[in-house]
Amino acid sequence: AQKITQTQPGMFVQEKEAVTLDCTYDTSDQSYGLFWYKQPSSGEMIFLIYQGSYDEQNATEGRYSLNFQKARKSANLVISASQLGDSAMYFCAMRERGSARQLTFGSGTQLTVLP
Amino acid sequence: SQTIHQWPATLVQPVGSPLSLECTVEGTSNPNLYWYRQAAGRGLQLLFYSVGIGQISSEVPQNLSASRPQDRQFILSSKKLLLSDSGFYLCAWSVADRASEKLFFGSGTQLSVL
């Protein structure tokens, strides 16, 4: 079974609007970390935001926030006030306590911000 | 601050030729090091990781090998490249193998095997 599922291969959003990128995960570990990375066309992977499984508050980093619903095993990324520079591939990833060396990635969502 | 360097950025190699990709980390000691591969339009697959000098673990059997000759140096190699080795290779490091530790990635190497 897929550990990380991103069901949106591509998304479009109007500049200055908010957008939600979906991510669901599968784990039997009680302790795990969830990450979002941005990959622009240049190829580098840029860390955006982290949510720990025991964190009660949703993580926020500037215009990025993570909508963490533990019971539903979802960790959606919300980007507020989209900018043209947000156009990129976005990956959801997970590290489980039982296999912490492995950062497992989803297949990604290509976000395009329209002017 | 910590930085990670990866080179070359682009590489075109014929089938059957050797490969050597290098990655170095600055500003930290005893990092955990990783090699990932990304096929076109897909997520990342962990190839190798290392928790110390000379300590290499392979996640998938394949035509590639890795070495860590120095604390902050990680090398990905092949004796004879296959067409299926084409892809985008990313080196990464983290402080430790904990679920809360994020990975920091290099800028990647686009390898085309022809």
Tab-separated table of C-alpha atoms in Angstrom:
chain	number	residue	atom	x	y	z
A	1	ALA	CA	0.000	0.000	0.000
A	2	GLN	CA	1.122	3.542	-0.664
A	3	LYS	CA	2.475	5.240	2.426
A	4	ILE	CA	1.933	8.740	1.045
A	5	THR	CA	-0.855	9.539	-1.402
A	6	GLN	CA	-1.199	12.790	-3.277
A	7	THR	CA	-4.297	12.548	-5.437
A	8	GLN	CA	-3.888	15.821	-7.352
A	9	PRO	CA	-1.323	15.474	-10.153
A	10	GLY	CA	-1.913	19.099	-11.130
A	11	MET	CA	-3.568	22.151	-9.614
A	12	PHE	CA	-4.235	25.665	-10.851
A	13	VAL	CA	-4.787	28.699	-8.666
A	14	GLN	CA	-5.265	32.370	-9.371
A	15	GLU	CA	-2.619	34.712	-8.053
A	16	LYS	CA	-3.453	36.003	-4.538
A	17	GLU	CA	-5.923	33.174	-3.917
A	18	ALA	CA	-5.418	30.367	-1.407
A	19	VAL	CA	-4.903	26.761	-2.481
A	20	THR	CA	-4.971	23.433	-0.651
A	21	LEU	CA	-2.783	20.524	-1.719
A	22	ASP	CA	-3.979	17.159	-0.456
A	23	CYS	CA	-1.904	14.495	1.257
A	24	THR	CA	-2.968	11.331	3.036
A	25	TYR	CA	-0.620	8.916	4.720
A	26	ASP	CA	-0.570	5.394	6.056
A	27	THR	CA	1.405	4.286	9.090
A	28	SER	CA	1.047	2.077	12.123
A	29	ASP	CA	3.693	4.030	14.060
A	30	GLN	CA	2.462	6.348	16.797
A	31	SER	CA	5.445	8.644	16.317
A	32	TYR	CA	6.073	10.095	12.887
A	33	GLY	CA	6.831	13.329	11.124
A	34	LEU	CA	5.167	14.839	8.092
A	35	PHE	CA	6.965	17.196	5.734
A	36	TRP	CA	6.193	19.265	2.690
A	37	TYR	CA	8.831	20.115	0.111
A	38	LYS	CA	8.723	22.407	-2.905
A	39	GLN	CA	10.601	21.527	-6.080
A	40	PRO	CA	10.823	24.377	-8.609
A	41	SER	CA	11.909	23.747	-12.179
A	42	SER	CA	15.541	24.123	-11.093
A	43	GLY	CA	15.205	20.758	-9.333
A	44	GLU	CA	16.306	21.495	-5.806
A	45	MET	CA	14.066	20.308	-2.988
A	46	ILE	CA	13.129	23.119	-0.630
A	47	PHE	CA	11.781	22.307	2.825
A	48	LEU	CA	8.549	24.159	3.584
A	49	ILE	CA	6.911	22.895	6.747
A	50	TYR	CA	6.938	20.103	9.325
A	51	GLN	CA	4.212	18.544	11.492
A	52	GLY	CA	4.928	16.030	14.241
A	53	SER	CA	2.411	13.343	15.028
A	54	TYR	CA	2.141	14.527	18.638
A	55	ASP	CA	1.793	18.196	17.767
A	56	GLU	CA	-1.650	19.411	18.777
A	57	GLN	CA	-1.434	22.666	16.859
A	58	ASN	CA	-1.343	22.841	13.094
A	59	ALA	CA	2.080	23.929	11.858
A	60	THR	CA	2.444	27.322	10.191
A	61	GLU	CA	5.388	28.903	8.362
A	62	GLY	CA	4.600	32.270	6.832
A	63	ARG	CA	2.106	31.731	4.007
A	64	TYR	CA	2.247	27.957	4.489
A	65	SER	CA	0.089	26.085	6.943
A	66	LEU	CA	-0.549	22.410	7.422
A	67	ASN	CA	-4.081	21.188	8.020
A	68	PHE	CA	-3.325	18.126	10.139
A	69	GLN	CA	-6.216	15.732	10.736
A	70	LYS	CA	-4.687	12.802	12.579
A	71	ALA	CA	-7.783	10.605	12.730
A	72	ARG	CA	-8.236	10.911	8.979
A	73	LYS	CA	-4.480	10.564	8.411
A	74	SER	CA	-4.360	13.654	6.277
A	75	ALA	CA	-1.801	16.465	6.186
A	76	ASN	CA	-2.916	18.986	3.607
A	77	LEU	CA	-0.754	21.963	2.721
A	78	VAL	CA	-2.483	25.325	2.512
A	79	ILE	CA	-0.778	28.150	0.658
A	80	SER	CA	-2.358	31.524	1.255
A	81	ALA	CA	-2.107	34.516	-1.076
A	82	SER	CA	-0.499	32.540	-3.920
A	83	GLN	CA	2.331	34.157	-5.814
A	84	LEU	CA	3.656	33.424	-9.296
A	85	GLY	CA	6.832	32.096	-7.684
A	86	ASP	CA	4.809	29.388	-5.953
A	87	SER	CA	4.472	27.547	-9.259
A	88	ALA	CA	6.364	24.310	-8.638
A	89	MET	CA	6.040	20.649	-7.793
A	90	TYR	CA	5.020	19.994	-4.186
A	91	PHE	CA	5.822	16.791	-2.353
A	92	CYS	CA	4.384	15.439	0.866
A	93	ALA	CA	6.715	13.138	2.805
A	94	MET	CA	6.783	11.123	6.023
A	95	ARG	CA	9.395	9.806	8.426
A	96	GLU	CA	8.254	7.040	10.744
A	97	ARG	CA	9.917	6.350	14.071
A	98	GLY	CA	10.280	2.683	13.184
A	99	SER	CA	12.195	3.443	9.996
A	100	ALA	CA	13.381	6.986	10.555
A	101	ARG	CA	16.182	6.824	8.020
A	102	GLN	CA	13.584	6.574	5.285
A	103	LEU	CA	11.822	9.757	4.163
A	104	THR	CA	8.975	8.438	2.039
A	105	PHE	CA	7.647	10.771	-0.623
A	106	GLY	CA	4.340	11.020	-2.401
A	107	SER	CA	4.134	11.372	-6.176
A	108	GLY	CA	3.750	15.131	-6.002
A	109	THR	CA	1.351	17.844	-7.134
A	110	GLN	CA	2.281	20.297	-9.876
A	111	LEU	CA	0.942	23.701	-8.851
A	112	THR	CA	0.551	26.456	-11.424
A	113	VAL	CA	-0.247	29.970	-10.275
A	114	LEU	CA	-2.074	31.996	-12.921
A	115	PRO	CA	-1.629	35.788	-13.224
B	1	SER	CA	25.370	27.680	8.515
B	2	GLN	CA	25.240	24.307	6.826
B	3	THR	CA	25.463	23.896	3.075
B	4	ILE	CA	25.418	20.929	0.763
B	5	HIS	CA	27.225	20.820	-2.554
B	6	GLN	CA	26.496	18.358	-5.314
B	7	TRP	CA	28.151	18.064	-8.704
B	8	PRO	CA	28.004	17.921	-11.599
B	9	ALA	CA	24.642	19.541	-12.266
B	10	THR	CA	24.198	17.776	-15.597
B	11	LEU	CA	25.839	14.664	-16.992
B	12	VAL	CA	25.420	12.786	-20.261
B	13	GLN	CA	27.090	9.384	-20.337
B	14	PRO	CA	27.064	6.461	-22.787
B	15	VAL	CA	25.750	3.070	-21.757
B	16	GLY	CA	28.489	0.989	-20.169
B	17	SER	CA	30.552	3.931	-18.970
B	18	PRO	CA	31.427	4.505	-15.293
B	19	LEU	CA	29.770	7.061	-13.041
B	20	SER	CA	30.890	9.130	-10.103
B	21	LEU	CA	28.667	11.745	-8.476
B	22	GLU	CA	29.993	13.626	-5.487
B	23	CYS	CA	28.297	15.329	-2.578
B	24	THR	CA	29.848	17.267	0.284
B	25	VAL	CA	28.321	18.890	3.334
B	26	GLU	CA	29.765	21.878	5.159
B	27	GLY	CA	29.050	23.317	8.559
B	28	THR	CA	28.084	20.155	10.406
B	29	SER	CA	29.732	17.030	11.769
B	30	ASN	CA	28.717	13.404	11.473
B	31	PRO	CA	25.651	14.039	9.340
B	32	ASN	CA	23.414	11.288	8.053
B	33	LEU	CA	23.789	11.252	4.280
B	34	TYR	CA	21.398	10.034	1.611
B	35	TRP	CA	21.231	9.462	-2.128
B	36	TYR	CA	17.811	9.695	-3.757
B	37	ARG	CA	16.756	9.206	-7.366
B	38	GLN	CA	13.793	10.852	-9.022
B	39	ALA	CA	12.418	9.439	-12.258
B	40	ALA	CA	10.800	11.978	-14.580
B	41	GLY	CA	7.539	13.320	-13.136
B	42	ARG	CA	7.658	11.108	-10.070
B	43	GLY	CA	8.522	11.164	-6.389
B	44	LEU	CA	11.860	10.378	-4.822
B	45	GLN	CA	13.227	6.927	-4.160
B	46	LEU	CA	15.873	6.353	-1.493
B	47	LEU	CA	18.917	4.583	-2.908
B	48	PHE	CA	21.547	4.677	-0.149
B	49	TYR	CA	22.029	6.162	3.273
B	50	SER	CA	25.007	6.440	5.586
B	51	VAL	CA	25.253	7.138	9.303
B	52	GLY	CA	29.056	7.330	9.369
B	53	ILE	CA	32.330	6.892	7.496
B	54	GLY	CA	32.386	3.596	5.647
B	55	GLN	CA	28.834	2.735	6.756
B	56	ILE	CA	26.540	2.369	3.762
B	57	SER	CA	23.091	0.849	3.589
B	58	SER	CA	21.370	0.092	0.317
B	59	GLU	CA	17.622	0.378	0.044
B	60	VAL	CA	17.167	-1.136	-3.401
B	61	PRO	CA	19.317	-3.618	-5.334
B	62	GLN	CA	20.667	-2.052	-8.480
B	63	ASN	CA	23.582	-1.165	-10.648
B	64	LEU	CA	24.808	1.573	-8.325
B	65	SER	CA	27.003	1.741	-5.239
B	66	ALA	CA	27.832	4.403	-2.692
B	67	SER	CA	30.829	5.227	-0.564
B	68	ARG	CA	31.605	7.604	2.278
B	69	PRO	CA	35.371	8.077	2.422
B	70	GLN	CA	35.174	11.122	4.692
B	71	ASP	CA	32.708	12.346	7.293
B	72	ARG	CA	31.067	14.892	5.031
B	73	GLN	CA	31.610	13.306	1.629
B	74	PHE	CA	29.220	10.920	-0.092
B	75	ILE	CA	29.866	9.421	-3.518
B	76	LEU	CA	27.503	7.592	-5.846
B	77	SER	CA	29.175	5.300	-8.368
B	78	SER	CA	28.611	2.782	-11.066
B	79	LYS	CA	31.077	0.639	-12.982
B	80	LYS	CA	28.827	0.313	-16.033
B	81	LEU	CA	25.809	2.552	-16.565
B	82	LEU	CA	22.516	1.216	-17.887
B	83	LEU	CA	19.832	3.145	-19.750
B	84	SER	CA	17.581	2.694	-16.720
B	85	ASP	CA	20.064	4.634	-14.572
B	86	SER	CA	18.916	7.880	-16.192
B	87	GLY	CA	17.223	10.229	-13.770
B	88	PHE	CA	17.628	13.086	-11.367
B	89	TYR	CA	19.894	12.269	-8.430
B	90	LEU	CA	19.685	14.175	-5.204
B	91	CYS	CA	22.030	14.067	-2.252
B	92	ALA	CA	20.662	15.000	1.160
B	93	TRP	CA	21.710	15.216	4.769
B	94	SER	CA	20.042	15.303	8.157
B	95	VAL	CA	21.197	15.707	11.727
B	96	ALA	CA	19.934	12.320	12.858
B	97	ASP	CA	17.606	9.468	12.086
B	98	ARG	CA	14.657	10.855	13.988
B	99	ALA	CA	11.138	11.219	12.723
B	100	SER	CA	11.278	14.944	13.471
B	101	GLU	CA	14.455	15.683	11.528
B	102	LYS	CA	14.057	17.219	8.124
B	103	LEU	CA	16.338	16.472	5.195
B	104	PHE	CA	18.300	19.159	3.421
B	105	PHE	CA	18.848	18.514	-0.256
B	106	GLY	CA	21.528	19.409	-2.743
B	107	SER	CA	20.724	20.947	-6.098
B	108	GLY	CA	20.726	17.596	-7.881
B	109	THR	CA	22.389	15.983	-10.883
B	110	GLN	CA	20.457	15.287	-14.058
B	111	LEU	CA	21.954	12.096	-15.497
B	112	SER	CA	21.154	11.036	-19.040
B	113	VAL	CA	22.455	7.657	-20.160
B	114	LEU	CA	22.437	7.290	-23.944
